[in-house]
Amino acid sequence: MMYNYQSTPLEQSIERLYRAMNMREAHQLDPETIASHLGIWLHYAPFASRAIDRAGLQSIVLDSRLSRQEQWQDFGHELCHVLHHGGNQLTISEAFIRFQETKAVNFAYQFCIPTFMLLDAELPKLESEAVAAVASQFGVAPEFAKERLKRHTRQITSNKIAERLTAHFHAEELFKRRKGIDYIVPTGRSHMLFCRERGVIGYMGDRDESD
């Protein structure tokens, strides 16, 4: 990476979870192994995947009719319910169910293709080839890999914008300290330089747009 990627709290928690299980590479990702590490009963049955918590006994049932890739994706989704969503969905509001499902969808993308592993992956520049590589390495369906890469790209863009803004604010604060300026106030196409003790001490024009 050419910059310092700032992980989100979810990315950090997933990385900690995987490192606690001594899983650092994509080929180690496996529902049975993870469930065993976490003390979760894992079953396969011919109905829709679901998470079950009965008197503290946590189970995940994966749809046996699905492909291995789809089962892995469902495992990530249902694991979010096990780890973060207590209660019976039959007794909570529809709005809260939708909230939980949205969280579980996002968790699944992050869990099935962990960011700290994705950042280390050598991916082709061509999108279709990158999607195929991620799908193969992380054992997910191509459409799942494509959406994950889109989300990852958005997060990288957000990181870079935040990094540039932070650098700008640091540079501005350094400039203000050196010049004895308390405030820089935009005024049309220029900025007024203001000091609490001396008042207005000058103006600074905007840089030419062609710079």
Backbone as a chain_set.jsonl record, in Angstrom:
{"seq": "MMYNYQSTPLEQSIERLYRAMNMREAHQLDPETIASHLGIWLHYAPFASRAIDRAGLQSIVLDSRLSRQEQWQDFGHELCHVLHHGGNQLTISEAFIRFQETKAVNFAYQFCIPTFMLLDAELPKLESEAVAAVASQFGVAPEFAKERLKRHTRQITSNKIAERLTAHFHAEELFKRRKGIDYIVPTGRSHMLFCRERGVIGYMGDRDESD", "coords": {"N": [[0.842, -1.191, 0.0], [0.434, 2.298, -0.704], [-0.151, 4.197, 1.106], [-1.276, 4.909, 4.454], [-3.522, 2.758, 5.368], [-6.588, 3.106, 7.027], [-8.246, 1.14, 9.135], [-11.682, 0.221, 9.676], [-13.736, 0.082, 12.682], [-15.18, -2.367, 12.57], [-13.654, -3.863, 10.713], [-11.294, -4.045, 12.174], [-12.138, -5.535, 14.408], [-12.831, -7.963, 13.212], [-10.38, -8.74, 12.162], [-8.933, -9.082, 14.562], [-10.365, -11.245, 15.59], [-9.831, -13.28, 13.707], [-7.04, -13.448, 13.934], [-6.826, -14.308, 16.531], [-7.65, -16.875, 16.189], [-5.563, -17.788, 14.822], [-5.564, -17.477, 12.063], [-4.487, -16.318, 9.069], [-4.341, -16.311, 6.36], [-6.04, -16.633, 3.199], [-6.62, -19.271, 2.362], [-7.063, -20.624, 4.682], [-9.589, -20.146, 5.553], [-12.568, -21.433, 6.631], [-15.731, -22.773, 7.237], [-16.29, -24.935, 9.059], [-13.949, -25.164, 10.619], [-13.786, -22.609, 11.772], [-16.21, -22.459, 13.179], [-15.756, -24.488, 15.035], [-13.612, -23.398, 16.508], [-14.942, -21.285, 17.715], [-16.811, -22.47, 19.276], [-19.321, -23.108, 18.262], [-22.119, -24.909, 17.162], [-22.308, -26.496, 14.078], [-24.428, -27.214, 11.418], [-25.899, -28.94, 8.598], [-28.652, -28.688, 6.472], [-31.6, -29.241, 4.424], [-32.894, -26.603, 4.142], [-33.513, -23.017, 4.393], [-30.631, -21.153, 5.391], [-29.771, -20.446, 8.793], [-29.423, -18.907, 12.079], [-29.254, -20.129, 15.396], [-30.044, -19.813, 18.784], [-30.297, -21.358, 21.664], [-30.953, -21.313, 24.898], [-28.342, -20.459, 25.39], [-26.895, -22.231, 23.87], [-25.34, -22.143, 20.955], [-25.973, -22.307, 17.505], [-25.44, -22.828, 13.992], [-27.185, -23.301, 11.073], [-26.649, -24.406, 7.879], [-27.785, -24.13, 4.542], [-28.042, -27.053, 2.872], [-28.465, -27.37, 0.197], [-27.185, -25.448, -1.197], [-24.323, -24.107, -3.028], [-20.831, -24.616, -2.203], [-19.555, -22.161, -2.042], [-21.71, -20.387, -1.654], [-22.638, -21.335, 0.773], [-20.508, -20.629, 2.463], [-20.697, -17.858, 2.329], [-23.247, -17.523, 3.463], [-22.637, -18.492, 5.977], [-20.992, -16.465, 7.019], [-22.893, -14.431, 7.198], [-24.833, -15.496, 9.003], [-23.21, -15.886, 11.197], [-22.777, -13.327, 12.123], [-25.266, -12.766, 13.279], [-25.181, -14.594, 15.379], [-22.977, -13.696, 16.901], [-23.513, -10.987, 17.411], [-26.247, -10.333, 17.522], [-28.656, -10.703, 19.67], [-31.629, -12.369, 20.896], [-34.982, -13.235, 19.767], [-36.086, -13.13, 16.498], [-38.759, -13.239, 15.966], [-39.998, -11.824, 17.924], [-39.248, -9.171, 17.813], [-39.287, -5.833, 16.392], [-40.184, -5.122, 12.95], [-38.653, -3.152, 11.732], [-36.316, -3.223, 13.243], [-35.458, -5.761, 12.667], [-34.809, -5.436, 9.949], [-32.683, -3.682, 10.261], [-30.842, -5.337, 11.617], [-30.434, -7.27, 9.628], [-29.232, -5.757, 7.588], [-26.845, -5.089, 8.857], [-25.798, -7.661, 9.132], [-25.414, -8.43, 6.481], [-23.383, -6.645, 5.661], [-21.406, -7.437, 7.482], [-20.921, -10.036, 6.596], [-19.684, -9.635, 4.071], [-17.313, -8.452, 4.945], [-16.304, -10.406, 6.677], [-16.098, -12.812, 5.202], [-14.329, -12.064, 3.246], [-11.793, -10.902, 4.491], [-10.508, -7.674, 5.29], [-7.796, -7.239, 6.019], [-6.532, -9.402, 4.881], [-7.225, -9.069, 2.231], [-5.896, -6.715, 1.592], [-3.316, -7.609, 1.416], [-3.353, -9.204, -0.772], [-2.318, -9.956, -4.071], [-3.639, -8.503, -6.669], [-5.015, -8.572, -10.012], [-5.067, -5.752, -12.292], [-7.186, -5.366, -14.044], [-10.66, -5.276, -13.729], [-12.482, -7.492, -14.056], [-10.736, -9.648, -13.944], [-9.662, -9.288, -11.415], [-11.912, -9.698, -9.829], [-12.409, -12.405, -10.386], [-10.089, -13.501, -9.297], [-10.319, -12.868, -6.56], [-12.699, -14.202, -5.937], [-11.855, -16.842, -6.332], [-9.674, -17.102, -4.505], [-10.85, -16.572, -1.985], [-13.02, -18.205, -1.854], [-15.681, -17.524, -2.656], [-18.737, -16.558, -4.378], [-18.633, -15.138, -7.707], [-20.232, -12.755, -8.022], [-20.493, -11.92, -5.404], [-17.819, -11.41, -4.754], [-17.353, -9.301, -6.525], [-19.04, -7.255, -5.533], [-17.904, -6.951, -3.012], [-15.353, -5.956, -3.671], [-16.096, -3.516, -4.789], [-17.1, -2.188, -2.53], [-14.774, -2.148, -1.036], [-13.129, -0.53, -2.61], [-14.513, 1.899, -2.407], [-14.088, 2.388, 0.314], [-11.311, 2.705, 0.399], [-11.063, 5.024, -1.175], [-12.433, 6.823, 0.489], [-10.704, 6.749, 2.685], [-8.393, 7.916, 1.569], [-9.296, 10.489, 0.937], [-9.884, 11.435, 3.505], [-7.316, 11.357, 4.552], [-5.992, 13.286, 2.99], [-7.455, 15.573, 3.715], [-6.828, 15.702, 6.439], [-4.067, 16.162, 6.293], [-4.143, 18.645, 5.048], [-5.414, 20.243, 7.031], [-3.526, 20.041, 9.084], [-1.335, 21.309, 7.881], [-2.419, 23.863, 7.573], [-2.801, 24.626, 10.253], [-0.15, 24.676, 11.107], [0.843, 26.742, 9.504], [-0.7, 28.87, 10.487], [0.211, 29.036, 13.143], [2.899, 29.762, 12.739], [2.62, 32.289, 11.592], [1.247, 33.708, 13.467], [-1.532, 33.674, 13.397], [-4.953, 33.51, 14.195], [-7.427, 32.897, 13.023], [-8.525, 31.919, 9.772], [-10.44, 33.332, 7.465], [-12.775, 32.769, 4.954], [-13.372, 35.003, 2.266], [-15.037, 35.722, -0.299], [-13.049, 35.444, -3.131], [-10.746, 35.328, -1.724], [-8.887, 34.977, 1.403], [-9.279, 36.113, 4.67], [-6.867, 37.0, 7.038], [-6.781, 36.699, 10.413], [-6.07, 37.938, 13.632], [-6.537, 37.576, 17.07], [-5.453, 39.456, 18.86], [-4.343, 41.482, 17.26], [-6.155, 42.001, 15.281], [-7.315, 42.198, 11.849], [-4.773, 41.012, 9.859], [-3.991, 40.706, 7.297], [-4.514, 39.534, 3.888], [-5.1, 36.576, 1.973], [-4.896, 35.37, -1.197], [-6.849, 33.01, -3.178], [-5.442, 30.043, -4.615], [-4.652, 29.835, -8.057], [-6.966, 28.23, -10.197], [-5.86, 26.643, -12.117], [-3.54, 25.649, -11.094]], "CA": [[0.0, 0.0, 0.0], [1.2, 3.525, -0.791], [-0.596, 5.091, 2.154], [-1.613, 4.189, 5.684], [-4.946, 2.419, 5.376], [-7.209, 3.173, 8.347], [-9.311, 0.141, 9.227], [-12.874, 0.564, 10.438], [-13.877, -0.764, 13.876], [-15.591, -3.721, 12.181], [-12.494, -4.519, 10.124], [-10.359, -4.324, 13.261], [-12.658, -6.625, 15.248], [-12.738, -9.199, 12.435], [-8.957, -9.108, 12.122], [-8.582, -9.619, 15.887], [-10.989, -12.563, 15.71], [-9.077, -14.229, 12.893], [-5.693, -13.633, 14.489], [-6.991, -15.121, 17.74], [-7.78, -18.25, 15.711], [-4.34, -18.049, 14.064], [-5.893, -17.53, 10.638], [-3.914, -15.136, 8.448], [-4.353, -16.459, 4.906], [-7.365, -16.956, 2.667], [-6.845, -20.719, 2.237], [-7.42, -21.153, 6.003], [-10.974, -19.804, 5.858], [-13.384, -22.643, 6.516], [-16.809, -22.702, 8.232], [-16.185, -25.953, 10.101], [-12.834, -24.814, 11.509], [-14.136, -21.395, 12.523], [-17.267, -22.825, 14.13], [-15.124, -25.259, 16.103], [-12.853, -22.454, 17.33], [-15.854, -20.399, 18.442], [-17.741, -23.251, 20.08], [-20.642, -23.034, 17.634], [-22.523, -26.134, 16.471], [-22.581, -26.235, 12.665], [-25.214, -28.292, 10.824], [-26.345, -28.742, 7.217], [-30.007, -29.225, 6.296], [-32.193, -28.735, 3.185], [-33.77, -25.435, 4.26], [-32.759, -21.767, 4.41], [-29.644, -21.012, 6.456], [-30.249, -19.677, 9.94], [-28.687, -18.982, 13.344], [-30.124, -20.556, 16.49], [-29.466, -19.7, 20.131], [-31.242, -21.941, 22.604], [-30.403, -21.41, 26.255], [-26.898, -20.286, 25.339], [-26.293, -23.166, 22.925], [-25.375, -21.443, 19.67], [-25.848, -23.178, 16.334], [-25.692, -22.277, 12.665], [-27.612, -24.312, 10.107], [-26.427, -23.954, 6.516], [-28.615, -24.794, 3.537], [-27.254, -28.094, 2.199], [-28.737, -27.326, -1.236], [-26.38, -24.382, -1.786], [-22.932, -24.399, -3.376], [-19.894, -24.388, -1.106], [-19.324, -20.713, -1.977], [-22.894, -19.764, -1.054], [-22.672, -21.74, 2.185], [-19.521, -19.804, 3.157], [-21.283, -16.521, 2.433], [-24.32, -17.617, 4.462], [-22.011, -18.667, 7.283], [-20.61, -15.132, 7.471], [-24.116, -13.708, 7.539], [-25.435, -16.045, 10.22], [-22.279, -15.695, 12.312], [-23.042, -11.992, 12.671], [-26.419, -12.889, 14.178], [-24.754, -15.325, 16.576], [-22.032, -12.907, 17.695], [-23.918, -9.607, 17.708], [-27.689, -10.094, 17.554], [-29.397, -11.578, 20.578], [-33.089, -12.282, 20.833], [-35.754, -13.96, 18.763], [-36.605, -12.176, 15.524], [-40.22, -13.271, 15.965], [-40.501, -10.952, 18.987], [-38.751, -7.807, 17.669], [-39.976, -5.079, 15.347], [-39.731, -5.33, 11.576], [-37.589, -2.179, 11.458], [-35.084, -3.686, 13.879], [-35.032, -6.929, 11.884], [-34.139, -4.914, 8.76], [-31.406, -3.141, 10.731], [-29.956, -6.476, 11.868], [-30.093, -7.904, 8.36], [-28.269, -4.889, 6.914], [-25.575, -5.287, 9.557], [-25.315, -9.01, 8.84], [-24.936, -8.434, 5.091], [-22.088, -5.976, 5.664], [-20.478, -8.292, 8.218], [-20.563, -11.183, 5.75], [-18.69, -9.193, 3.091], [-16.057, -8.208, 5.64], [-15.819, -11.626, 7.304], [-15.734, -13.81, 4.193], [-13.15, -11.529, 2.559], [-11.266, -9.967, 5.488], [-9.731, -6.586, 4.7], [-6.353, -7.37, 6.221], [-6.057, -10.381, 3.906], [-7.433, -8.482, 0.907], [-4.846, -5.726, 1.366], [-2.081, -8.333, 1.099], [-3.538, -9.994, -1.995], [-1.833, -9.387, -5.333], [-4.786, -8.609, -7.576], [-4.858, -7.972, -11.347], [-5.653, -4.416, -12.416], [-8.456, -5.477, -14.769], [-11.695, -5.591, -12.75], [-13.019, -8.845, -14.203], [-9.707, -10.58, -13.481], [-9.562, -9.124, -9.959], [-13.091, -10.368, -9.278], [-12.188, -13.852, -10.497], [-9.024, -13.859, -8.359], [-10.864, -12.799, -5.201], [-13.664, -15.305, -5.816], [-11.106, -18.088, -6.214], [-8.855, -17.119, -3.289], [-11.635, -16.519, -0.756], [-14.079, -19.198, -1.899], [-16.997, -16.899, -2.733], [-19.281, -16.441, -5.727], [-18.115, -13.949, -8.399], [-21.013, -11.537, -7.745], [-20.148, -11.533, -4.032], [-16.486, -10.823, -4.842], [-17.465, -8.014, -7.22], [-19.614, -6.28, -4.606], [-16.909, -6.705, -1.954], [-14.315, -5.084, -4.219], [-16.689, -2.178, -4.914], [-17.128, -1.609, -1.191], [-13.386, -1.925, -0.634], [-12.663, 0.643, -3.356], [-15.121, 3.079, -1.787], [-13.434, 2.622, 1.593], [-9.981, 3.243, 0.102], [-11.267, 6.413, -1.596], [-12.766, 7.577, 1.694], [-9.466, 6.859, 3.458], [-7.478, 8.856, 0.929], [-9.853, 11.832, 1.107], [-9.68, 11.798, 4.906], [-5.875, 11.581, 4.741], [-5.665, 14.575, 2.391], [-8.042, 16.621, 4.543], [-6.033, 15.789, 7.661], [-2.809, 16.815, 5.94], [-4.449, 20.058, 4.801], [-5.672, 20.924, 8.305], [-2.257, 20.128, 9.81], [-0.538, 22.346, 7.224], [-3.038, 25.145, 7.88], [-2.503, 24.94, 11.65], [1.267, 25.031, 11.177], [0.952, 28.065, 8.897], [-1.287, 29.843, 11.412], [1.102, 29.21, 14.289], [4.09, 30.492, 12.309], [2.277, 33.666, 11.248], [0.497, 34.347, 14.544], [-2.915, 33.833, 12.932], [-5.933, 32.72, 14.951], [-8.493, 32.449, 12.132], [-8.476, 32.2, 8.341], [-11.858, 33.47, 7.129], [-13.015, 32.949, 3.513], [-14.081, 36.233, 1.864], [-15.058, 35.714, -1.755], [-11.946, 34.692, -3.729], [-9.564, 35.443, -0.881], [-9.072, 34.601, 2.797], [-8.829, 37.125, 5.604], [-6.028, 36.478, 8.113], [-7.241, 37.443, 11.589], [-5.43, 37.672, 14.917], [-7.368, 38.121, 18.147], [-4.811, 40.611, 19.494], [-4.021, 42.553, 16.301], [-7.222, 42.175, 14.301], [-6.997, 41.724, 10.504], [-3.35, 41.241, 9.588], [-3.706, 40.557, 5.882], [-5.381, 38.699, 3.072], [-4.41, 35.565, 1.183], [-5.719, 35.018, -2.343], [-6.932, 31.601, -3.524], [-4.573, 29.606, -5.684], [-5.286, 29.764, -9.37], [-7.567, 26.897, -10.406], [-5.041, 25.842, -13.028], [-2.357, 25.14, -10.383]], "C": [[0.878, 1.242, 0.0], [0.774, 4.545, 0.256], [-1.023, 4.242, 3.344], [-3.116, 3.944, 5.741], [-5.478, 2.41, 6.803], [-8.393, 2.216, 8.396], [-10.489, 0.667, 10.037], [-12.932, -0.305, 11.695], [-14.293, -2.192, 13.549], [-14.415, -4.491, 11.596], [-11.49, -4.913, 11.202], [-10.831, -5.504, 14.103], [-12.579, -7.964, 14.521], [-11.29, -9.659, 12.351], [-8.515, -9.703, 13.458], [-9.135, -11.038, 16.061], [-10.203, -13.614, 14.932], [-7.689, -14.488, 13.47], [-5.753, -14.459, 15.778], [-7.129, -16.599, 17.384], [-6.567, -18.681, 14.887], [-4.62, -18.261, 12.583], [-5.441, -16.224, 9.992], [-3.93, -15.186, 6.922], [-5.69, -17.005, 4.432], [-7.635, -18.461, 2.629], [-7.236, -21.356, 3.577], [-8.898, -20.963, 6.328], [-11.886, -20.993, 5.588], [-14.457, -22.62, 7.608], [-16.656, -23.685, 9.383], [-15.098, -25.611, 11.116], [-13.181, -23.621, 12.381], [-15.195, -21.71, 13.573], [-16.689, -23.592, 15.31], [-14.353, -24.354, 17.053], [-13.776, -21.645, 18.245], [-16.863, -21.155, 19.305], [-19.168, -23.187, 19.576], [-20.932, -24.354, 16.922], [-22.894, -25.779, 15.038], [-23.271, -27.448, 12.057], [-25.553, -27.934, 9.377], [-27.712, -29.415, 7.063], [-30.632, -28.585, 5.054], [-33.261, -27.656, 3.413], [-32.895, -24.202, 4.445], [-31.836, -21.676, 5.627], [-30.171, -20.13, 7.571], [-29.326, -19.855, 11.144], [-29.68, -19.303, 14.45], [-29.373, -20.409, 17.81], [-30.518, -20.183, 21.12], [-30.558, -22.141, 23.946], [-28.881, -21.344, 26.254], [-26.179, -21.25, 24.423], [-26.452, -22.577, 21.516], [-25.11, -22.41, 18.518], [-26.054, -22.369, 15.068], [-26.067, -23.448, 11.764], [-27.427, -23.723, 8.714], [-27.245, -24.796, 5.551], [-27.756, -25.77, 2.731], [-27.453, -28.092, 0.684], [-27.874, -26.301, -1.967], [-24.995, -24.883, -2.176], [-22.045, -24.118, -2.164], [-19.622, -22.891, -0.928], [-20.491, -20.009, -1.289], [-23.021, -20.128, 0.423], [-21.691, -20.913, 3.01], [-20.049, -18.382, 3.354], [-22.399, -16.494, 3.474], [-23.746, -17.766, 5.867], [-21.6, -17.306, 7.851], [-21.804, -14.323, 7.927], [-24.686, -14.186, 8.873], [-24.518, -15.885, 11.43], [-22.462, -14.319, 12.936], [-24.208, -12.04, 13.638], [-26.018, -13.577, 15.487], [-23.919, -14.438, 17.488], [-22.605, -11.59, 18.193], [-25.414, -9.382, 17.902], [-28.382, -11.11, 18.458], [-30.892, -11.452, 20.345], [-33.693, -13.052, 19.69], [-36.362, -12.963, 17.788], [-38.125, -12.185, 15.451], [-40.812, -12.287, 16.974], [-40.011, -9.514, 18.869], [-39.4, -7.154, 16.457], [-39.378, -5.36, 13.972], [-38.594, -4.392, 11.226], [-36.265, -2.652, 12.044], [-34.544, -4.935, 13.181], [-34.274, -6.469, 10.643], [-32.766, -4.353, 9.12], [-30.402, -4.277, 10.95], [-29.514, -7.136, 10.563], [-29.079, -7.078, 7.573], [-26.89, -5.047, 7.527], [-24.964, -6.638, 9.204], [-24.775, -9.119, 7.416], [-23.547, -7.804, 5.026], [-21.026, -6.82, 6.365], [-19.998, -9.446, 7.337], [-19.521, -10.801, 4.707], [-17.326, -9.037, 3.752], [-15.453, -9.499, 6.19], [-15.339, -12.641, 6.269], [-14.527, -13.377, 3.37], [-12.54, -10.476, 3.476], [-10.348, -8.915, 4.861], [-8.235, -6.782, 4.858], [-5.741, -8.426, 5.3], [-6.158, -9.81, 2.49], [-6.333, -7.481, 0.584], [-3.523, -6.385, 0.973], [-2.168, -9.11, -0.209], [-2.993, -9.236, -3.21], [-2.924, -9.574, -6.385], [-4.48, -7.982, -8.934], [-5.534, -6.598, -11.396], [-7.01, -4.455, -13.126], [-9.53, -5.978, -13.805], [-12.182, -7.038, -12.851], [-12.026, -9.892, -13.709], [-9.54, -10.499, -11.97], [-10.726, -9.824, -9.268], [-12.888, -11.874, -9.278], [-11.134, -14.311, -9.489], [-9.534, -13.883, -6.926], [-11.848, -13.938, -4.964], [-12.942, -16.627, -5.588], [-10.354, -18.172, -4.884], [-9.693, -17.246, -2.025], [-12.854, -17.45, -0.775], [-15.478, -18.622, -1.889], [-17.463, -16.868, -4.189], [-18.773, -15.155, -6.377], [-18.902, -12.668, -8.091], [-20.751, -11.023, -6.339], [-18.785, -10.843, -4.03], [-16.536, -9.447, -5.493], [-17.996, -6.934, -6.297], [-18.621, -5.941, -3.497], [-15.82, -5.761, -2.444], [-14.826, -3.665, -4.405], [-16.693, -1.474, -3.564], [-15.72, -1.279, -0.714], [-12.819, -0.688, -1.333], [-13.229, 1.926, -2.77], [-14.432, 3.421, -0.471], [-12.033, 3.196, 1.388], [-10.085, 4.701, -0.315], [-11.568, 7.301, -0.4], [-11.534, 7.79, 2.56], [-8.547, 7.924, 2.88], [-7.977, 10.296, 1.07], [-9.624, 12.319, 2.54], [-8.213, 12.113, 5.176], [-5.469, 12.934, 4.177], [-6.216, 15.731, 3.218], [-7.245, 16.815, 5.83], [-4.717, 16.505, 7.401], [-3.021, 18.31, 5.709], [-4.64, 20.819, 6.108], [-4.393, 21.06, 9.127], [-1.383, 21.241, 9.226], [-1.085, 23.734, 7.549], [-2.736, 25.576, 9.309], [-1.052, 25.351, 11.821], [1.495, 26.432, 10.623], [0.43, 29.145, 9.846], [-0.382, 30.098, 12.605], [2.329, 30.037, 13.923], [3.809, 31.973, 12.081], [1.518, 34.386, 12.36], [-0.953, 34.582, 14.185], [-3.83, 32.943, 13.773], [-7.009, 32.151, 14.05], [-8.141, 32.794, 10.693], [-9.913, 32.17, 7.852], [-12.031, 33.663, 5.632], [-13.805, 34.222, 3.249], [-14.05, 36.305, 0.342], [-13.948, 34.843, -2.3], [-10.653, 34.839, -2.944], [-9.894, 34.981, 0.532], [-8.487, 35.689, 3.691], [-8.047, 36.46, 6.733], [-6.287, 37.32, 9.353], [-6.507, 36.968, 12.842], [-6.271, 38.313, 16.012], [-6.771, 39.385, 18.748], [-4.63, 41.775, 18.533], [-5.109, 42.812, 15.266], [-6.827, 41.587, 12.956], [-5.539, 42.049, 10.199], [-2.991, 41.019, 8.123], [-4.726, 39.686, 5.18], [-4.523, 37.725, 2.271], [-5.331, 35.147, 0.05], [-5.735, 33.527, -2.572], [-5.92, 31.279, -4.614], [-5.337, 29.542, -6.996], [-5.768, 28.345, -9.638], [-6.732, 26.012, -11.315], [-3.817, 25.251, -12.362], [-2.522, 23.674, -10.066]], "O": [[1.939, 1.255, 0.623], [1.302, 5.657, 0.278], [-1.118, 3.018, 3.252], [-3.884, 4.828, 6.12], [-4.893, 1.782, 7.685], [-9.422, 2.461, 7.766], [-10.317, 1.458, 10.964], [-12.246, -1.325, 11.767], [-13.813, -3.133, 14.181], [-14.202, -5.652, 11.947], [-10.905, -5.994, 11.145], [-10.037, -6.369, 14.471], [-12.293, -8.989, 15.141], [-11.012, -10.854, 12.458], [-7.806, -10.709, 13.488], [-8.466, -11.915, 16.607], [-9.942, -14.705, 15.439], [-7.222, -15.627, 13.486], [-4.832, -15.22, 16.074], [-6.771, -17.471, 18.176], [-6.535, -19.778, 14.33], [-4.004, -19.105, 11.932], [-5.947, -15.152, 10.324], [-3.571, -14.209, 6.265], [-6.379, -17.732, 5.149], [-8.771, -18.883, 2.844], [-7.69, -22.499, 3.607], [-9.403, -21.559, 7.279], [-11.966, -21.493, 4.466], [-14.13, -22.464, 8.784], [-16.863, -23.329, 10.543], [-15.298, -25.749, 12.323], [-12.906, -23.616, 13.581], [-15.088, -21.278, 14.72], [-17.086, -23.372, 16.454], [-14.43, -24.522, 18.27], [-13.439, -21.359, 19.393], [-17.678, -20.538, 19.991], [-20.115, -23.21, 20.363], [-20.096, -24.858, 16.172], [-23.694, -24.874, 14.803], [-22.776, -28.57, 12.158], [-25.499, -26.767, 8.987], [-27.902, -30.561, 7.471], [-30.23, -27.487, 4.668], [-34.39, -27.781, 2.938], [-31.684, -24.317, 4.631], [-32.203, -22.066, 6.736], [-30.923, -19.186, 7.329], [-28.557, -20.812, 11.223], [-30.809, -18.811, 14.445], [-28.222, -20.826, 17.936], [-31.505, -19.495, 21.378], [-29.704, -23.014, 24.109], [-28.211, -22.059, 27.0], [-24.974, -21.114, 24.211], [-27.553, -22.525, 20.968], [-24.172, -23.207, 18.545], [-26.753, -21.355, 15.069], [-25.36, -24.453, 11.7], [-27.98, -22.668, 8.402], [-27.381, -26.009, 5.717], [-26.855, -25.36, 1.999], [-26.696, -28.74, -0.038], [-27.831, -26.281, -3.197], [-24.549, -25.937, -1.721], [-22.469, -23.458, -1.215], [-19.476, -22.411, 0.196], [-20.287, -19.139, -0.443], [-23.465, -19.31, 1.229], [-22.003, -20.532, 4.138], [-19.868, -17.783, 4.414], [-22.49, -15.561, 4.271], [-24.298, -17.234, 6.83], [-21.834, -17.026, 9.027], [-21.734, -13.611, 8.928], [-24.983, -13.383, 9.757], [-24.994, -15.764, 12.559], [-22.319, -14.163, 14.149], [-24.156, -11.426, 14.704], [-26.465, -13.186, 16.565], [-24.121, -14.423, 18.702], [-22.237, -11.119, 19.269], [-25.811, -8.33, 18.404], [-28.655, -12.238, 18.047], [-31.352, -10.53, 19.672], [-32.999, -13.468, 18.762], [-37.075, -12.049, 18.201], [-38.723, -11.243, 14.931], [-41.993, -11.951, 16.892], [-40.321, -8.699, 19.738], [-39.985, -7.827, 15.608], [-38.227, -5.778, 13.849], [-37.67, -4.775, 10.509], [-35.215, -2.501, 11.419], [-33.333, -5.145, 13.111], [-33.228, -7.026, 10.309], [-31.802, -4.528, 8.374], [-29.252, -4.187, 10.52], [-28.352, -7.515, 10.417], [-28.169, -7.634, 6.959], [-25.888, -5.128, 6.816], [-23.755, -6.745, 9.001], [-23.793, -9.82, 7.174], [-22.638, -8.361, 4.41], [-19.889, -6.909, 5.903], [-18.815, -9.787, 7.334], [-18.575, -11.554, 4.476], [-16.307, -9.438, 3.19], [-14.234, -9.671, 6.175], [-14.289, -13.26, 6.445], [-13.787, -14.215, 2.855], [-12.747, -9.281, 3.265], [-9.517, -9.231, 4.01], [-7.477, -6.517, 3.924], [-4.557, -8.349, 4.974], [-5.284, -10.042, 1.655], [-5.882, -7.399, -0.559], [-2.707, -5.78, 0.277], [-1.159, -9.618, -0.697], [-3.19, -8.028, -3.345], [-3.106, -10.667, -6.921], [-3.771, -6.979, -9.009], [-6.459, -6.325, -10.631], [-7.886, -3.645, -12.824], [-9.335, -6.993, -13.135], [-12.281, -7.73, -11.838], [-12.42, -10.901, -13.125], [-9.303, -11.513, -11.313], [-10.542, -10.47, -8.236], [-13.163, -12.542, -8.281], [-11.265, -15.381, -8.894], [-9.226, -14.8, -6.165], [-11.829, -14.568, -3.906], [-13.358, -17.435, -4.758], [-10.396, -19.203, -4.213], [-9.302, -17.946, -1.091], [-13.629, -17.477, 0.181], [-16.366, -19.14, -1.212], [-16.685, -17.118, -5.109], [-18.508, -14.179, -5.676], [-18.303, -11.607, -7.916], [-20.783, -9.814, -6.106], [-18.611, -9.812, -3.381], [-15.839, -8.529, -5.061], [-17.469, -5.821, -6.272], [-18.509, -4.785, -3.089], [-15.406, -4.862, -1.713], [-14.078, -2.707, -4.205], [-16.331, -0.302, -3.467], [-15.498, -0.255, -0.067], [-12.112, 0.108, -0.715], [-12.52, 2.924, -2.646], [-14.213, 4.594, -0.166], [-11.616, 4.084, 2.132], [-9.294, 5.532, 0.132], [-11.026, 8.4, -0.282], [-11.334, 8.874, 3.108], [-7.99, 8.738, 3.615], [-7.187, 11.213, 1.294], [-9.225, 13.462, 2.763], [-7.9, 13.028, 5.937], [-4.691, 13.657, 4.8], [-5.542, 16.744, 3.407], [-7.013, 17.944, 6.262], [-4.297, 17.353, 8.189], [-2.202, 19.135, 6.113], [-4.097, 21.911, 6.279], [-4.191, 22.075, 9.793], [-0.77, 22.014, 9.962], [-0.319, 24.671, 7.774], [-2.449, 26.746, 9.56], [-0.748, 26.265, 12.588], [2.248, 27.218, 11.199], [1.041, 30.204, 9.99], [-0.223, 31.241, 13.035], [2.754, 30.903, 14.687], [4.664, 32.817, 12.348], [1.179, 35.56, 12.21], [-1.548, 35.57, 14.613], [-3.522, 31.779, 14.029], [-7.469, 31.032, 14.278], [-7.534, 33.83, 10.424], [-10.541, 31.111, 7.825], [-11.495, 34.621, 5.077], [-14.795, 34.493, 3.928], [-13.132, 36.888, -0.236], [-13.882, 33.652, -1.993], [-9.579, 34.51, -3.448], [-11.038, 34.634, 0.828], [-7.354, 36.129, 3.498], [-8.503, 35.477, 7.316], [-6.04, 38.526, 9.347], [-6.348, 35.77, 13.077], [-6.672, 39.471, 15.89], [-7.511, 40.3, 19.111], [-4.748, 42.932, 18.935], [-4.997, 43.739, 14.464], [-6.096, 40.599, 12.901], [-5.12, 43.205, 10.269], [-1.825, 41.129, 7.744], [-5.667, 39.174, 5.787], [-3.374, 38.015, 1.936], [-6.421, 34.629, 0.293], [-4.782, 32.831, -2.221], [-5.582, 32.132, -5.434], [-6.527, 29.231, -7.023], [-5.067, 27.377, -9.344], [-6.866, 24.789, -11.299], [-3.115, 24.441, -12.968], [-1.632, 23.067, -9.47]]}, "num_chains": 1, "name": "protein.A"}
